[in-house]
Amino acid sequence: MTEEQLKAFIINLIEQKELEDKNFIRYSFFELKVENGLTETEIDEVLRVSRDYFENKGYKVYFTNAEFEYKNKRRKVESNEYLIAFKE
């Protein structure tokens, strides 16, 4: 994937995720690695750009194995999840 294609992919992914649920965003291993065939380098860039975007919009952002509290419930970002972002 070229740099321009990756940028377009990231923008599209962010927009799609916000349309699905503006308050809770989840990126899974399956959707990035299996469905879209991204390399580890591409995934790192997707996560970096997405983290910056969502943090700037007031989301709390967590990555694989991080623990967090959401709706008064302790939770962990599972090994098959790359990123969880949410607004309270």
mmCIF file of C-alpha atoms in Angstrom, residues 4-83:
data_model
loop_
_atom_site.group_PDB
_atom_site.id
_atom_site.type_symbol
_atom_site.label_atom_id
_atom_site.label_comp_id
_atom_site.label_asym_id
_atom_site.label_seq_id
_atom_site.Cartn_x
_atom_site.Cartn_y
_atom_site.Cartn_z
ATOM 1 C CA GLU A 4 -1.332 7.995 -0.084
ATOM 2 C CA GLN A 5 -3.423 4.814 -0.060
ATOM 3 C CA LEU A 6 -2.666 4.320 3.630
ATOM 4 C CA LYS A 7 -3.694 7.906 4.448
ATOM 5 C CA ALA A 8 -6.967 7.418 2.569
ATOM 6 C CA PHE A 9 -7.522 4.082 4.353
ATOM 7 C CA ILE A 10 -6.981 5.676 7.778
ATOM 8 C CA ILE A 11 -9.342 8.580 7.058
ATOM 9 C CA ASN A 12 -11.999 6.198 5.776
ATOM 10 C CA LEU A 13 -11.579 3.881 8.778
ATOM 11 C CA ILE A 14 -11.930 6.732 11.278
ATOM 12 C CA GLU A 15 -15.033 8.058 9.512
ATOM 13 C CA GLN A 16 -16.565 4.573 9.353
ATOM 14 C CA LYS A 17 -15.908 3.923 13.056
ATOM 15 C CA GLU A 18 -17.470 7.247 14.061
ATOM 16 C CA LEU A 19 -20.568 6.463 11.995
ATOM 17 C CA GLU A 20 -20.931 3.034 13.640
ATOM 18 C CA ASP A 21 -20.743 4.367 17.212
ATOM 19 C CA LYS A 22 -19.469 7.846 17.986
ATOM 20 C CA ASN A 23 -18.940 7.016 21.687
ATOM 21 C CA PHE A 24 -17.104 3.668 21.486
ATOM 22 C CA ILE A 25 -14.449 2.838 18.879
ATOM 23 C CA ARG A 26 -12.851 -0.598 18.523
ATOM 24 C CA TYR A 27 -10.136 -1.730 16.101
ATOM 25 C CA SER A 28 -9.725 -5.499 15.960
ATOM 26 C CA PHE A 29 -6.853 -7.672 14.793
ATOM 27 C CA PHE A 30 -9.233 -9.374 12.367
ATOM 28 C CA GLU A 31 -10.335 -6.209 10.568
ATOM 29 C CA LEU A 32 -6.864 -4.693 10.190
ATOM 30 C CA LYS A 33 -4.670 -7.750 9.649
ATOM 31 C CA VAL A 34 -7.013 -10.336 8.085
ATOM 32 C CA GLU A 35 -9.715 -8.363 6.254
ATOM 33 C CA ASN A 36 -7.449 -5.555 5.043
ATOM 34 C CA GLY A 37 -4.078 -7.339 4.969
ATOM 35 C CA LEU A 38 -2.132 -4.518 6.591
ATOM 36 C CA THR A 39 1.521 -5.020 7.484
ATOM 37 C CA GLU A 40 2.766 -4.418 11.027
ATOM 38 C CA THR A 41 4.252 -1.087 9.898
ATOM 39 C CA GLU A 42 0.936 -0.028 8.352
ATOM 40 C CA ILE A 43 -0.955 -1.090 11.482
ATOM 41 C CA ASP A 44 1.434 0.959 13.627
ATOM 42 C CA GLU A 45 0.709 4.016 11.471
ATOM 43 C CA VAL A 46 -3.067 3.424 11.617
ATOM 44 C CA LEU A 47 -2.896 3.203 15.401
ATOM 45 C CA ARG A 48 -0.644 6.257 15.767
ATOM 46 C CA VAL A 49 -2.796 8.495 13.578
ATOM 47 C CA SER A 50 -6.028 7.179 15.095
ATOM 48 C CA ARG A 51 -4.739 7.703 18.649
ATOM 49 C CA ASP A 52 -3.822 11.305 17.889
ATOM 50 C CA TYR A 53 -7.155 11.938 16.171
ATOM 51 C CA PHE A 54 -9.308 10.437 18.907
ATOM 52 C CA GLU A 55 -7.332 11.980 21.794
ATOM 53 C CA ASN A 56 -7.687 15.385 20.137
ATOM 54 C CA LYS A 57 -11.458 14.811 19.999
ATOM 55 C CA GLY A 58 -11.610 14.059 23.743
ATOM 56 C CA TYR A 59 -11.607 10.255 23.657
ATOM 57 C CA LYS A 60 -9.734 8.054 26.097
ATOM 58 C CA VAL A 61 -7.591 5.680 24.025
ATOM 59 C CA TYR A 62 -6.247 2.282 25.092
ATOM 60 C CA PHE A 63 -4.190 -0.386 23.326
ATOM 61 C CA THR A 64 -3.836 -4.187 23.610
ATOM 62 C CA ASN A 65 -3.633 -5.475 27.211
ATOM 63 C CA ALA A 66 -4.357 -2.067 28.789
ATOM 64 C CA GLU A 67 -6.940 -2.024 31.565
ATOM 65 C CA PHE A 68 -9.606 0.640 31.777
ATOM 66 C CA GLU A 69 -12.994 1.394 33.282
ATOM 67 C CA TYR A 70 -16.000 1.915 31.019
ATOM 68 C CA LYS A 71 -19.546 2.447 32.315
ATOM 69 C CA ASN A 72 -18.445 1.534 35.853
ATOM 70 C CA LYS A 73 -17.004 -1.791 34.711
ATOM 71 C CA ARG A 74 -13.329 -2.821 34.673
ATOM 72 C CA ARG A 75 -12.238 -4.088 31.301
ATOM 73 C CA LYS A 76 -9.065 -5.018 29.446
ATOM 74 C CA VAL A 77 -8.236 -4.468 25.788
ATOM 75 C CA GLU A 78 -8.101 -8.095 24.671
ATOM 76 C CA SER A 79 -5.282 -9.657 22.662
ATOM 77 C CA ASN A 80 -7.469 -9.676 19.520
ATOM 78 C CA GLU A 81 -8.117 -5.935 19.844
ATOM 79 C CA TYR A 82 -5.619 -3.274 18.831
ATOM 80 C CA LEU A 83 -7.379 -0.151 20.061
#
